[in-house]
Amino acid sequence: MTEARNKSGGARVRVPPPLVFLVGIGGGALLGAFIRPLPAPFGRSADLALASVLALFGLFMILGALRWFRRTGQEPQPWTPSPELIAQGPYRFSRNPIYIGMALLQSSLGLVFDNVWIVLLAASALIVVHYTAVLPEERYLAERFGDAYFRYAATVPRYLGRKSRPPGAA
């Protein structure tokens, strides 16, 4: 077993990513309640409309990814072994659609609760997840699938938009 794998053979992810986003939601609520309220800027109707769009897109990303996990008989927890590389569904557009979906859902909740702290902490939560889950997952997938993963990573961006190479790519 190498550094990229844990004892069960999955990626060395030590913190469950959903917990990071829940901490971001709770932290934003506490900041708004005890430090300084930071209301959403667009007006209630616009905030709710934007929250709806973000929530729908986030759910689309998460549910689409989970669908492919079920289809391939895999578990979505990043610390479990991956018998197959998934490159279908939302994984055609992002190597991390579940984490993007979680950040979008957190942002939508911030708008619904009229608390921009929650929205801002969604970005912070994604940064924490990047270092605690995404990078270890990439090392694991590169080790597990080799060239197939490098080809996939060369054509699909890590999040959305710009492509980025995984650790160890030539």
PDB file of C-alpha atoms in Angstrom, residues 7-90:
ATOM      1  CA  LYS A   7      -5.978   0.838   4.956  1.00  0.00           C
ATOM      2  CA  SER A   8      -9.180  -0.107   3.092  1.00  0.00           C
ATOM      3  CA  GLY A   9      -7.597   0.685  -0.296  1.00  0.00           C
ATOM      4  CA  GLY A  10      -9.367   4.007  -0.964  1.00  0.00           C
ATOM      5  CA  ALA A  11      -8.047   7.555  -1.053  1.00  0.00           C
ATOM      6  CA  ARG A  12      -6.507   9.009   2.109  1.00  0.00           C
ATOM      7  CA  VAL A  13      -9.341  11.427   2.821  1.00  0.00           C
ATOM      8  CA  ARG A  14      -9.423  12.168   6.533  1.00  0.00           C
ATOM      9  CA  VAL A  15     -12.321  14.624   6.802  1.00  0.00           C
ATOM     10  CA  PRO A  16     -15.739  13.858   5.288  1.00  0.00           C
ATOM     11  CA  PRO A  17     -16.355  16.666   2.752  1.00  0.00           C
ATOM     12  CA  PRO A  18     -20.062  17.067   3.666  1.00  0.00           C
ATOM     13  CA  LEU A  19     -18.947  17.827   7.231  1.00  0.00           C
ATOM     14  CA  VAL A  20     -16.728  20.651   5.945  1.00  0.00           C
ATOM     15  CA  PHE A  21     -19.698  22.245   4.165  1.00  0.00           C
ATOM     16  CA  LEU A  22     -21.929  21.801   7.228  1.00  0.00           C
ATOM     17  CA  VAL A  23     -19.294  23.561   9.333  1.00  0.00           C
ATOM     18  CA  GLY A  24     -19.316  26.366   6.757  1.00  0.00           C
ATOM     19  CA  ILE A  25     -23.092  26.710   7.069  1.00  0.00           C
ATOM     20  CA  GLY A  26     -22.920  26.673  10.866  1.00  0.00           C
ATOM     21  CA  GLY A  27     -19.991  29.067  10.932  1.00  0.00           C
ATOM     22  CA  GLY A  28     -21.809  31.497   8.662  1.00  0.00           C
ATOM     23  CA  ALA A  29     -24.900  31.324  10.849  1.00  0.00           C
ATOM     24  CA  LEU A  30     -22.805  32.039  13.951  1.00  0.00           C
ATOM     25  CA  LEU A  31     -20.987  34.935  12.295  1.00  0.00           C
ATOM     26  CA  GLY A  32     -24.294  36.445  11.221  1.00  0.00           C
ATOM     27  CA  ALA A  33     -25.857  36.001  14.644  1.00  0.00           C
ATOM     28  CA  PHE A  34     -22.998  36.979  16.948  1.00  0.00           C
ATOM     29  CA  ILE A  35     -20.516  39.092  14.982  1.00  0.00           C
ATOM     30  CA  ARG A  36     -22.313  41.080  12.298  1.00  0.00           C
ATOM     31  CA  PRO A  37     -25.286  40.337  10.073  1.00  0.00           C
ATOM     32  CA  LEU A  38     -24.336  40.376   6.406  1.00  0.00           C
ATOM     33  CA  PRO A  39     -27.556  40.426   4.374  1.00  0.00           C
ATOM     34  CA  ALA A  40     -27.782  39.328   0.750  1.00  0.00           C
ATOM     35  CA  PRO A  41     -27.478  42.303  -1.613  1.00  0.00           C
ATOM     36  CA  PHE A  42     -30.040  41.847  -4.376  1.00  0.00           C
ATOM     37  CA  GLY A  43     -33.440  42.126  -2.704  1.00  0.00           C
ATOM     38  CA  ARG A  44     -35.518  39.230  -1.459  1.00  0.00           C
ATOM     39  CA  SER A  45     -37.068  38.181  -4.789  1.00  0.00           C
ATOM     40  CA  ALA A  46     -33.766  38.221  -6.655  1.00  0.00           C
ATOM     41  CA  ASP A  47     -31.997  36.435  -3.786  1.00  0.00           C
ATOM     42  CA  LEU A  48     -34.589  33.656  -3.793  1.00  0.00           C
ATOM     43  CA  ALA A  49     -34.507  33.355  -7.581  1.00  0.00           C
ATOM     44  CA  LEU A  50     -30.698  33.063  -7.552  1.00  0.00           C
ATOM     45  CA  ALA A  51     -30.879  30.622  -4.623  1.00  0.00           C
ATOM     46  CA  SER A  52     -33.292  28.455  -6.639  1.00  0.00           C
ATOM     47  CA  VAL A  53     -30.980  28.387  -9.644  1.00  0.00           C
ATOM     48  CA  LEU A  54     -27.947  27.560  -7.499  1.00  0.00           C
ATOM     49  CA  ALA A  55     -29.830  24.845  -5.602  1.00  0.00           C
ATOM     50  CA  LEU A  56     -31.153  23.242  -8.789  1.00  0.00           C
ATOM     51  CA  PHE A  57     -27.735  23.245 -10.433  1.00  0.00           C
ATOM     52  CA  GLY A  58     -26.129  21.914  -7.232  1.00  0.00           C
ATOM     53  CA  LEU A  59     -28.692  19.122  -6.932  1.00  0.00           C
ATOM     54  CA  PHE A  60     -28.270  18.287 -10.617  1.00  0.00           C
ATOM     55  CA  MET A  61     -24.520  17.907 -10.086  1.00  0.00           C
ATOM     56  CA  ILE A  62     -24.818  15.833  -6.902  1.00  0.00           C
ATOM     57  CA  LEU A  63     -27.684  13.572  -7.975  1.00  0.00           C
ATOM     58  CA  GLY A  64     -26.185  13.053 -11.424  1.00  0.00           C
ATOM     59  CA  ALA A  65     -22.877  11.996  -9.874  1.00  0.00           C
ATOM     60  CA  LEU A  66     -24.572   9.695  -7.353  1.00  0.00           C
ATOM     61  CA  ARG A  67     -26.513   8.095 -10.195  1.00  0.00           C
ATOM     62  CA  TRP A  68     -23.217   7.090 -11.863  1.00  0.00           C
ATOM     63  CA  PHE A  69     -21.859   5.747  -8.604  1.00  0.00           C
ATOM     64  CA  ARG A  70     -24.921   3.491  -8.324  1.00  0.00           C
ATOM     65  CA  ARG A  71     -24.698   2.445 -11.977  1.00  0.00           C
ATOM     66  CA  THR A  72     -21.083   1.370 -11.566  1.00  0.00           C
ATOM     67  CA  GLY A  73     -21.646  -0.290  -8.182  1.00  0.00           C
ATOM     68  CA  GLN A  74     -19.390   2.132  -6.331  1.00  0.00           C
ATOM     69  CA  GLU A  75     -19.672   4.022  -3.078  1.00  0.00           C
ATOM     70  CA  PRO A  76     -19.487   7.830  -3.212  1.00  0.00           C
ATOM     71  CA  GLN A  77     -17.401   8.098  -0.036  1.00  0.00           C
ATOM     72  CA  PRO A  78     -13.929   9.172  -1.203  1.00  0.00           C
ATOM     73  CA  TRP A  79     -12.129   6.873   1.249  1.00  0.00           C
ATOM     74  CA  THR A  80     -13.626   3.716  -0.295  1.00  0.00           C
ATOM     75  CA  PRO A  81     -11.855   1.915  -3.161  1.00  0.00           C
ATOM     76  CA  SER A  82     -12.788   2.907  -6.721  1.00  0.00           C
ATOM     77  CA  PRO A  83     -13.051  -0.140  -8.986  1.00  0.00           C
ATOM     78  CA  GLU A  84     -13.844   1.993 -12.043  1.00  0.00           C
ATOM     79  CA  LEU A  85     -13.085   5.525 -13.233  1.00  0.00           C
ATOM     80  CA  ILE A  86     -16.331   7.440 -13.791  1.00  0.00           C
ATOM     81  CA  ALA A  87     -16.258   9.856 -16.738  1.00  0.00           C
ATOM     82  CA  GLN A  88     -19.987  10.023 -17.548  1.00  0.00           C
ATOM     83  CA  GLY A  89     -22.804  12.298 -16.452  1.00  0.00           C
ATOM     84  CA  PRO A  90     -21.585  15.426 -14.650  1.00  0.00           C
TER      85      PRO A  90
END
